[in-house]
PDB file of N, CA and C in Angstrom:
ATOM      1  N   MET A   1     124.530 424.082 321.514  1.00  0.00           N
ATOM      2  CA  MET A   1     124.375 423.860 322.934  1.00  0.00           C
ATOM      3  C   MET A   1     123.476 422.640 323.134  1.00  0.00           C
ATOM      4  N   GLN A   2     123.905 421.738 323.989  1.00  0.00           N
ATOM      5  CA  GLN A   2     123.128 420.532 324.253  1.00  0.00           C
ATOM      6  C   GLN A   2     121.950 420.851 325.159  1.00  0.00           C
ATOM      7  N   LYS A   3     120.937 420.022 325.041  1.00  0.00           N
ATOM      8  CA  LYS A   3     119.711 420.231 325.811  1.00  0.00           C
ATOM      9  C   LYS A   3     119.975 420.239 327.319  1.00  0.00           C
ATOM     10  N   ASN A   4     120.817 419.320 327.798  1.00  0.00           N
ATOM     11  CA  ASN A   4     121.066 419.244 329.241  1.00  0.00           C
ATOM     12  C   ASN A   4     121.857 420.431 329.780  1.00  0.00           C
ATOM     13  N   GLN A   5     122.502 421.190 328.925  1.00  0.00           N
ATOM     14  CA  GLN A   5     123.221 422.377 329.383  1.00  0.00           C
ATOM     15  C   GLN A   5     122.258 423.518 329.707  1.00  0.00           C
ATOM     16  N   LEU A   6     121.053 423.448 329.156  1.00  0.00           N
ATOM     17  CA  LEU A   6     120.081 424.499 329.406  1.00  0.00           C
ATOM     18  C   LEU A   6     119.424 424.362 330.764  1.00  0.00           C
ATOM     19  N   ILE A   7     119.445 423.148 331.310  1.00  0.00           N
ATOM     20  CA  ILE A   7     118.809 422.900 332.605  1.00  0.00           C
ATOM     21  C   ILE A   7     119.853 423.098 333.699  1.00  0.00           C
ATOM     22  N   ALA A   8     119.643 424.095 334.519  1.00  0.00           N
ATOM     23  CA  ALA A   8     120.579 424.373 335.607  1.00  0.00           C
ATOM     24  C   ALA A   8     120.391 423.343 336.711  1.00  0.00           C
ATOM     25  N   GLU A   9     121.481 423.011 337.367  1.00  0.00           N
ATOM     26  CA  GLU A   9     121.410 422.087 338.499  1.00  0.00           C
ATOM     27  C   GLU A   9     120.590 422.727 339.605  1.00  0.00           C
ATOM     28  N   GLN A  10     119.697 421.944 340.190  1.00  0.00           N
ATOM     29  CA  GLN A  10     118.855 422.476 341.252  1.00  0.00           C
ATOM     30  C   GLN A  10     119.708 422.764 342.491  1.00  0.00           C
ATOM     31  N   LYS A  11     119.401 423.853 343.150  1.00  0.00           N
ATOM     32  CA  LYS A  11     120.123 424.273 344.354  1.00  0.00           C
ATOM     33  C   LYS A  11     119.224 424.099 345.569  1.00  0.00           C
ATOM     34  N   PHE A  12     119.862 424.015 346.749  1.00  0.00           N
ATOM     35  CA  PHE A  12     119.133 423.751 347.986  1.00  0.00           C
ATOM     36  C   PHE A  12     119.601 424.683 349.096  1.00  0.00           C
ATOM     37  N   ASN A  13     118.656 425.040 349.970  1.00  0.00           N
ATOM     38  CA  ASN A  13     118.967 425.788 351.183  1.00  0.00           C
ATOM     39  C   ASN A  13     118.981 424.816 352.348  1.00  0.00           C
ATOM     40  N   VAL A  14     119.896 425.018 353.278  1.00  0.00           N
ATOM     41  CA  VAL A  14     119.981 424.181 354.473  1.00  0.00           C
ATOM     42  C   VAL A  14     119.457 425.019 355.641  1.00  0.00           C
ATOM     43  N   VAL A  15     118.373 424.521 356.264  1.00  0.00           N
ATOM     44  CA  VAL A  15     117.689 425.252 357.325  1.00  0.00           C
ATOM     45  C   VAL A  15     117.793 424.487 358.631  1.00  0.00           C
ATOM     46  N   LEU A  16     118.288 425.159 359.662  1.00  0.00           N
ATOM     47  CA  LEU A  16     118.328 424.592 361.016  1.00  0.00           C
ATOM     48  C   LEU A  16     116.968 424.835 361.652  1.00  0.00           C
ATOM     49  N   THR A  17     116.240 423.751 361.968  1.00  0.00           N
ATOM     50  CA  THR A  17     114.886 423.894 362.498  1.00  0.00           C
ATOM     51  C   THR A  17     114.796 423.635 363.988  1.00  0.00           C
ATOM     52  N   ALA A  18     115.723 422.839 364.540  1.00  0.00           N
ATOM     53  CA  ALA A  18     115.703 422.560 365.977  1.00  0.00           C
ATOM     54  C   ALA A  18     117.092 422.172 366.444  1.00  0.00           C
ATOM     55  N   ALA A  19     117.375 422.470 367.704  1.00  0.00           N
ATOM     56  CA  ALA A  19     118.657 422.136 368.320  1.00  0.00           C
ATOM     57  C   ALA A  19     118.378 421.300 369.569  1.00  0.00           C
ATOM     58  N   ASP A  20     118.099 420.013 369.342  1.00  0.00           N
ATOM     59  CA  ASP A  20     117.702 419.139 370.437  1.00  0.00           C
ATOM     60  C   ASP A  20     118.871 418.448 371.131  1.00  0.00           C
ATOM     61  N   GLY A  21     120.023 418.459 370.517  1.00  0.00           N
ATOM     62  CA  GLY A  21     121.189 417.804 371.109  1.00  0.00           C
ATOM     63  C   GLY A  21     121.922 418.755 372.046  1.00  0.00           C
ATOM     64  N   LYS A  22     123.197 418.443 372.280  1.00  0.00           N
ATOM     65  CA  LYS A  22     124.027 419.318 373.106  1.00  0.00           C
ATOM     66  C   LYS A  22     124.241 420.633 372.358  1.00  0.00           C
ATOM     67  N   LYS A  23     123.813 421.714 372.972  1.00  0.00           N
ATOM     68  CA  LYS A  23     123.914 423.020 372.295  1.00  0.00           C
ATOM     69  C   LYS A  23     125.351 423.365 371.913  1.00  0.00           C
ATOM     70  N   VAL A  24     126.298 423.014 372.757  1.00  0.00           N
ATOM     71  CA  VAL A  24     127.697 423.339 372.476  1.00  0.00           C
ATOM     72  C   VAL A  24     128.139 422.660 371.176  1.00  0.00           C
ATOM     73  N   ASP A  25     127.759 421.389 371.006  1.00  0.00           N
ATOM     74  CA  ASP A  25     128.134 420.658 369.793  1.00  0.00           C
ATOM     75  C   ASP A  25     127.461 421.257 368.563  1.00  0.00           C
ATOM     76  N   ILE A  26     126.200 421.636 368.706  1.00  0.00           N
ATOM     77  CA  ILE A  26     125.470 422.208 367.583  1.00  0.00           C
ATOM     78  C   ILE A  26     126.035 423.575 367.203  1.00  0.00           C
ATOM     79  N   ILE A  27     126.340 424.388 368.200  1.00  0.00           N
ATOM     80  CA  ILE A  27     126.938 425.704 367.935  1.00  0.00           C
ATOM     81  C   ILE A  27     128.269 425.537 367.203  1.00  0.00           C
ATOM     82  N   GLN A  28     129.077 424.578 367.628  1.00  0.00           N
ATOM     83  CA  GLN A  28     130.362 424.329 366.958  1.00  0.00           C
ATOM     84  C   GLN A  28     130.145 423.855 365.528  1.00  0.00           C
ATOM     85  N   ALA A  29     129.153 422.989 365.307  1.00  0.00           N
ATOM     86  CA  ALA A  29     128.854 422.504 363.953  1.00  0.00           C
ATOM     87  C   ALA A  29     128.376 423.649 363.055  1.00  0.00           C
ATOM     88  N   VAL A  30     127.556 424.544 363.606  1.00  0.00           N
ATOM     89  CA  VAL A  30     127.091 425.711 362.842  1.00  0.00           C
ATOM     90  C   VAL A  30     128.270 426.609 362.504  1.00  0.00           C
ATOM     91  N   LYS A  31     129.150 426.809 363.468  1.00  0.00           N
ATOM     92  CA  LYS A  31     130.350 427.626 363.248  1.00  0.00           C
ATOM     93  C   LYS A  31     131.191 427.048 362.112  1.00  0.00           C
ATOM     94  N   ASP A  32     131.404 425.731 362.145  1.00  0.00           N
ATOM     95  CA  ASP A  32     132.199 425.073 361.107  1.00  0.00           C
ATOM     96  C   ASP A  32     131.529 425.162 359.739  1.00  0.00           C
ATOM     97  N   ALA A  33     130.201 425.044 359.730  1.00  0.00           N
ATOM     98  CA  ALA A  33     129.459 425.025 358.464  1.00  0.00           C
ATOM     99  C   ALA A  33     129.340 426.400 357.822  1.00  0.00           C
ATOM    100  N   THR A  34     129.293 427.432 358.636  1.00  0.00           N
ATOM    101  CA  THR A  34     129.011 428.768 358.111  1.00  0.00           C
ATOM    102  C   THR A  34     130.203 429.718 358.111  1.00  0.00           C
ATOM    103  N   GLY A  35     131.186 429.448 358.942  1.00  0.00           N
ATOM    104  CA  GLY A  35     132.317 430.363 359.048  1.00  0.00           C
ATOM    105  C   GLY A  35     132.038 431.531 359.979  1.00  0.00           C
ATOM    106  N   LEU A  36     130.903 431.481 360.687  1.00  0.00           N
ATOM    107  CA  LEU A  36     130.570 432.536 361.647  1.00  0.00           C
ATOM    108  C   LEU A  36     131.417 432.393 362.908  1.00  0.00           C
ATOM    109  N   SER A  37     131.452 433.436 363.719  1.00  0.00           N
ATOM    110  CA  SER A  37     132.137 433.358 365.003  1.00  0.00           C
ATOM    111  C   SER A  37     131.292 432.526 365.970  1.00  0.00           C
ATOM    112  N   LEU A  38     131.852 432.174 367.112  1.00  0.00           N
ATOM    113  CA  LEU A  38     131.093 431.417 368.113  1.00  0.00           C
ATOM    114  C   LEU A  38     129.879 432.195 368.604  1.00  0.00           C
ATOM    115  N   ILE A  39     130.047 433.484 368.818  1.00  0.00           N
ATOM    116  CA  ILE A  39     128.935 434.313 369.303  1.00  0.00           C
ATOM    117  C   ILE A  39     127.826 434.377 368.254  1.00  0.00           C
ATOM    118  N   GLU A  40     128.197 434.564 366.983  1.00  0.00           N
ATOM    119  CA  GLU A  40     127.202 434.606 365.911  1.00  0.00           C
ATOM    120  C   GLU A  40     126.515 433.244 365.755  1.00  0.00           C
ATOM    121  N   SER A  41     127.280 432.184 365.868  1.00  0.00           N
ATOM    122  CA  SER A  41     126.719 430.833 365.750  1.00  0.00           C
ATOM    123  C   SER A  41     125.748 430.549 366.890  1.00  0.00           C
ATOM    124  N   LYS A  42     126.085 430.992 368.081  1.00  0.00           N
ATOM    125  CA  LYS A  42     125.193 430.819 369.239  1.00  0.00           C
ATOM    126  C   LYS A  42     123.883 431.566 369.002  1.00  0.00           C
ATOM    127  N   SER A  43     123.966 432.754 368.463  1.00  0.00           N
ATOM    128  CA  SER A  43     122.779 433.543 368.164  1.00  0.00           C
ATOM    129  C   SER A  43     121.898 432.836 367.142  1.00  0.00           C
ATOM    130  N   VAL A  44     122.498 432.233 366.130  1.00  0.00           N
ATOM    131  CA  VAL A  44     121.750 431.491 365.110  1.00  0.00           C
ATOM    132  C   VAL A  44     121.004 430.328 365.756  1.00  0.00           C
ATOM    133  N   VAL A  45     121.690 429.574 366.609  1.00  0.00           N
ATOM    134  CA  VAL A  45     121.091 428.398 367.251  1.00  0.00           C
ATOM    135  C   VAL A  45     119.955 428.803 368.188  1.00  0.00           C
ATOM    136  N   GLU A  46     120.038 429.965 368.782  1.00  0.00           N
ATOM    137  CA  GLU A  46     119.007 430.419 369.716  1.00  0.00           C
ATOM    138  C   GLU A  46     117.806 431.057 369.010  1.00  0.00           C
ATOM    139  N   ASN A  47     117.916 431.357 367.728  1.00  0.00           N
ATOM    140  CA  ASN A  47     116.833 432.017 366.979  1.00  0.00           C
ATOM    141  C   ASN A  47     116.420 431.161 365.783  1.00  0.00           C
ATOM    142  N   LEU A  48     115.711 430.079 366.078  1.00  0.00           N
ATOM    143  CA  LEU A  48     115.325 429.126 365.037  1.00  0.00           C
ATOM    144  C   LEU A  48     113.924 429.397 364.524  1.00  0.00           C
ATOM    145  N   PRO A  49     113.610 429.011 363.329  1.00  0.00           N
ATOM    146  CA  PRO A  49     114.466 428.369 362.328  1.00  0.00           C
ATOM    147  C   PRO A  49     115.416 429.384 361.690  1.00  0.00           C
ATOM    148  N   ALA A  50     116.517 428.878 361.169  1.00  0.00           N
ATOM    149  CA  ALA A  50     117.521 429.750 360.567  1.00  0.00           C
ATOM    150  C   ALA A  50     118.117 429.090 359.326  1.00  0.00           C
ATOM    151  N   VAL A  51     118.218 429.848 358.258  1.00  0.00           N
ATOM    152  CA  VAL A  51     118.877 429.353 357.045  1.00  0.00           C
ATOM    153  C   VAL A  51     120.380 429.451 357.283  1.00  0.00           C
ATOM    154  N   LEU A  52     121.044 428.294 357.206  1.00  0.00           N
ATOM    155  CA  LEU A  52     122.491 428.278 357.448  1.00  0.00           C
ATOM    156  C   LEU A  52     123.287 428.549 356.176  1.00  0.00           C
ATOM    157  N   ARG A  53     122.891 427.885 355.105  1.00  0.00           N
ATOM    158  CA  ARG A  53     123.573 428.067 353.823  1.00  0.00           C
ATOM    159  C   ARG A  53     122.522 428.087 352.730  1.00  0.00           C
ATOM    160  N   GLU A  54     122.770 428.843 351.679  1.00  0.00           N
ATOM    161  CA  GLU A  54     121.816 428.991 350.587  1.00  0.00           C
ATOM    162  C   GLU A  54     122.421 428.562 349.263  1.00  0.00           C
ATOM    163  N   LYS A  55     121.548 428.051 348.397  1.00  0.00           N
ATOM    164  CA  LYS A  55     121.877 427.736 347.008  1.00  0.00           C
ATOM    165  C   LYS A  55     123.074 426.803 346.867  1.00  0.00           C
ATOM    166  N   LEU A  56     123.033 425.707 347.627  1.00  0.00           N
ATOM    167  CA  LEU A  56     124.093 424.709 347.553  1.00  0.00           C
ATOM    168  C   LEU A  56     123.704 423.602 346.588  1.00  0.00           C
ATOM    169  N   PRO A  57     124.699 422.971 345.949  1.00  0.00           N
ATOM    170  CA  PRO A  57     124.403 421.770 345.171  1.00  0.00           C
ATOM    171  C   PRO A  57     123.892 420.677 346.114  1.00  0.00           C
ATOM    172  N   LYS A  58     123.128 419.742 345.585  1.00  0.00           N
ATOM    173  CA  LYS A  58     122.492 418.714 346.403  1.00  0.00           C
ATOM    174  C   LYS A  58     123.495 417.940 347.258  1.00  0.00           C
ATOM    175  N   ALA A  59     124.597 417.514 346.684  1.00  0.00           N
ATOM    176  CA  ALA A  59     125.582 416.720 347.423  1.00  0.00           C
ATOM    177  C   ALA A  59     126.151 417.503 348.605  1.00  0.00           C
ATOM    178  N   GLU A  60     126.449 418.771 348.392  1.00  0.00           N
ATOM    179  CA  GLU A  60     127.003 419.606 349.464  1.00  0.00           C
ATOM    180  C   GLU A  60     125.969 419.841 350.562  1.00  0.00           C
ATOM    181  N   ALA A  61     124.718 420.051 350.166  1.00  0.00           N
ATOM    182  CA  ALA A  61     123.640 420.256 351.142  1.00  0.00           C
ATOM    183  C   ALA A  61     123.424 419.004 351.985  1.00  0.00           C
ATOM    184  N   GLU A  62     123.473 417.836 351.353  1.00  0.00           N
ATOM    185  CA  GLU A  62     123.284 416.588 352.089  1.00  0.00           C
ATOM    186  C   GLU A  62     124.444 416.312 353.040  1.00  0.00           C
ATOM    187  N   ALA A  63     125.670 416.634 352.624  1.00  0.00           N
ATOM    188  CA  ALA A  63     126.832 416.449 353.493  1.00  0.00           C
ATOM    189  C   ALA A  63     126.737 417.357 354.717  1.00  0.00           C
ATOM    190  N   LEU A  64     126.303 418.587 354.497  1.00  0.00           N
ATOM    191  CA  LEU A  64     126.132 419.534 355.593  1.00  0.00           C
ATOM    192  C   LEU A  64     125.033 419.054 356.539  1.00  0.00           C
ATOM    193  N   GLU A  65     123.958 418.535 355.961  1.00  0.00           N
ATOM    194  CA  GLU A  65     122.854 418.008 356.761  1.00  0.00           C
ATOM    195  C   GLU A  65     123.336 416.875 357.669  1.00  0.00           C
ATOM    196  N   LYS A  66     124.125 415.952 357.140  1.00  0.00           N
ATOM    197  CA  LYS A  66     124.638 414.829 357.936  1.00  0.00           C
ATOM    198  C   LYS A  66     125.532 415.309 359.070  1.00  0.00           C
ATOM    199  N   ALA A  67     126.396 416.266 358.776  1.00  0.00           N
ATOM    200  CA  ALA A  67     127.312 416.780 359.798  1.00  0.00           C
ATOM    201  C   ALA A  67     126.555 417.453 360.937  1.00  0.00           C
ATOM    202  N   LEU A  68     125.544 418.232 360.606  1.00  0.00           N
ATOM    203  CA  LEU A  68     124.776 418.933 361.637  1.00  0.00           C
ATOM    204  C   LEU A  68     123.881 417.976 362.421  1.00  0.00           C
ATOM    205  N   GLU A  69     123.316 416.998 361.739  1.00  0.00           N
ATOM    206  CA  GLU A  69     122.481 416.020 362.441  1.00  0.00           C
ATOM    207  C   GLU A  69     123.320 415.160 363.382  1.00  0.00           C
ATOM    208  N   ALA A  70     124.577 414.908 363.023  1.00  0.00           N
ATOM    209  CA  ALA A  70     125.474 414.154 363.896  1.00  0.00           C
ATOM    210  C   ALA A  70     125.720 414.913 365.202  1.00  0.00           C
ATOM    211  N   ALA A  71     125.619 416.234 365.153  1.00  0.00           N
ATOM    212  CA  ALA A  71     125.800 417.064 366.354  1.00  0.00           C
ATOM    213  C   ALA A  71     124.511 417.190 367.155  1.00  0.00           C
ATOM    214  N   GLY A  72     123.401 416.682 366.615  1.00  0.00           N
ATOM    215  CA  GLY A  72     122.132 416.723 367.338  1.00  0.00           C
ATOM    216  C   GLY A  72     121.139 417.749 366.841  1.00  0.00           C
ATOM    217  N   ALA A  73     121.424 418.359 365.696  1.00  0.00           N
ATOM    218  CA  ALA A  73     120.525 419.375 365.136  1.00  0.00           C
ATOM    219  C   ALA A  73     119.480 418.716 364.233  1.00  0.00           C
ATOM    220  N   THR A  74     118.352 419.378 364.101  1.00  0.00           N
ATOM    221  CA  THR A  74     117.339 418.963 363.136  1.00  0.00           C
ATOM    222  C   THR A  74     117.447 419.903 361.940  1.00  0.00           C
ATOM    223  N   ILE A  75     117.638 419.303 360.782  1.00  0.00           N
ATOM    224  CA  ILE A  75     117.912 420.073 359.566  1.00  0.00           C
ATOM    225  C   ILE A  75     116.852 419.780 358.518  1.00  0.00           C
ATOM    226  N   GLU A  76     116.533 420.793 357.744  1.00  0.00           N
ATOM    227  CA  GLU A  76     115.631 420.624 356.617  1.00  0.00           C
ATOM    228  C   GLU A  76     116.363 421.150 355.384  1.00  0.00           C
ATOM    229  N   VAL A  77     116.419 420.324 354.355  1.00  0.00           N
ATOM    230  CA  VAL A  77     117.035 420.732 353.098  1.00  0.00           C
ATOM    231  C   VAL A  77     115.895 421.049 352.133  1.00  0.00           C
ATOM    232  N   LYS A  78     115.816 422.323 351.738  1.00  0.00           N
ATOM    233  CA  LYS A  78     114.703 422.786 350.902  1.00  0.00           C
ATOM    234  C   LYS A  78     115.228 423.180 349.527  1.00  0.00           C
ATOM    235  N   PRO A  79     114.554 422.720 348.466  1.00  0.00           N
ATOM    236  CA  PRO A  79     114.964 423.157 347.130  1.00  0.00           C
ATOM    237  C   PRO A  79     114.665 424.656 346.945  1.00  0.00           C
ATOM    238  N   VAL A  80     115.554 425.332 346.250  1.00  0.00           N
ATOM    239  CA  VAL A  80     115.379 426.748 345.953  1.00  0.00           C
ATOM    240  C   VAL A  80     114.417 426.847 344.780  1.00  0.00           C
ATOM    241  N   GLN A  81     113.437 427.711 344.900  1.00  0.00           N
ATOM    242  CA  GLN A  81     112.440 427.838 343.840  1.00  0.00           C
ATOM    243  C   GLN A  81     112.856 428.870 342.835  1.00  0.00           C
TER     244      GLN A  81
END
């Protein structure tokens, strides 16, 4: 086994910290990102901060962050400890 195979790729959580843009756009972005219903997504946006996705690879977490920020959300990508 090679040395680099022993080191697992670091994972990240995507946390919605603020919804300063148009709430409708942010709710739709959360719905698209999580697969939740509109009602569940609205509840997430109204109860911040909220972890949207957990243990994602860095590239996927950054792509999700860009999509949500484009809708007006404030996102924090935190490494999983």
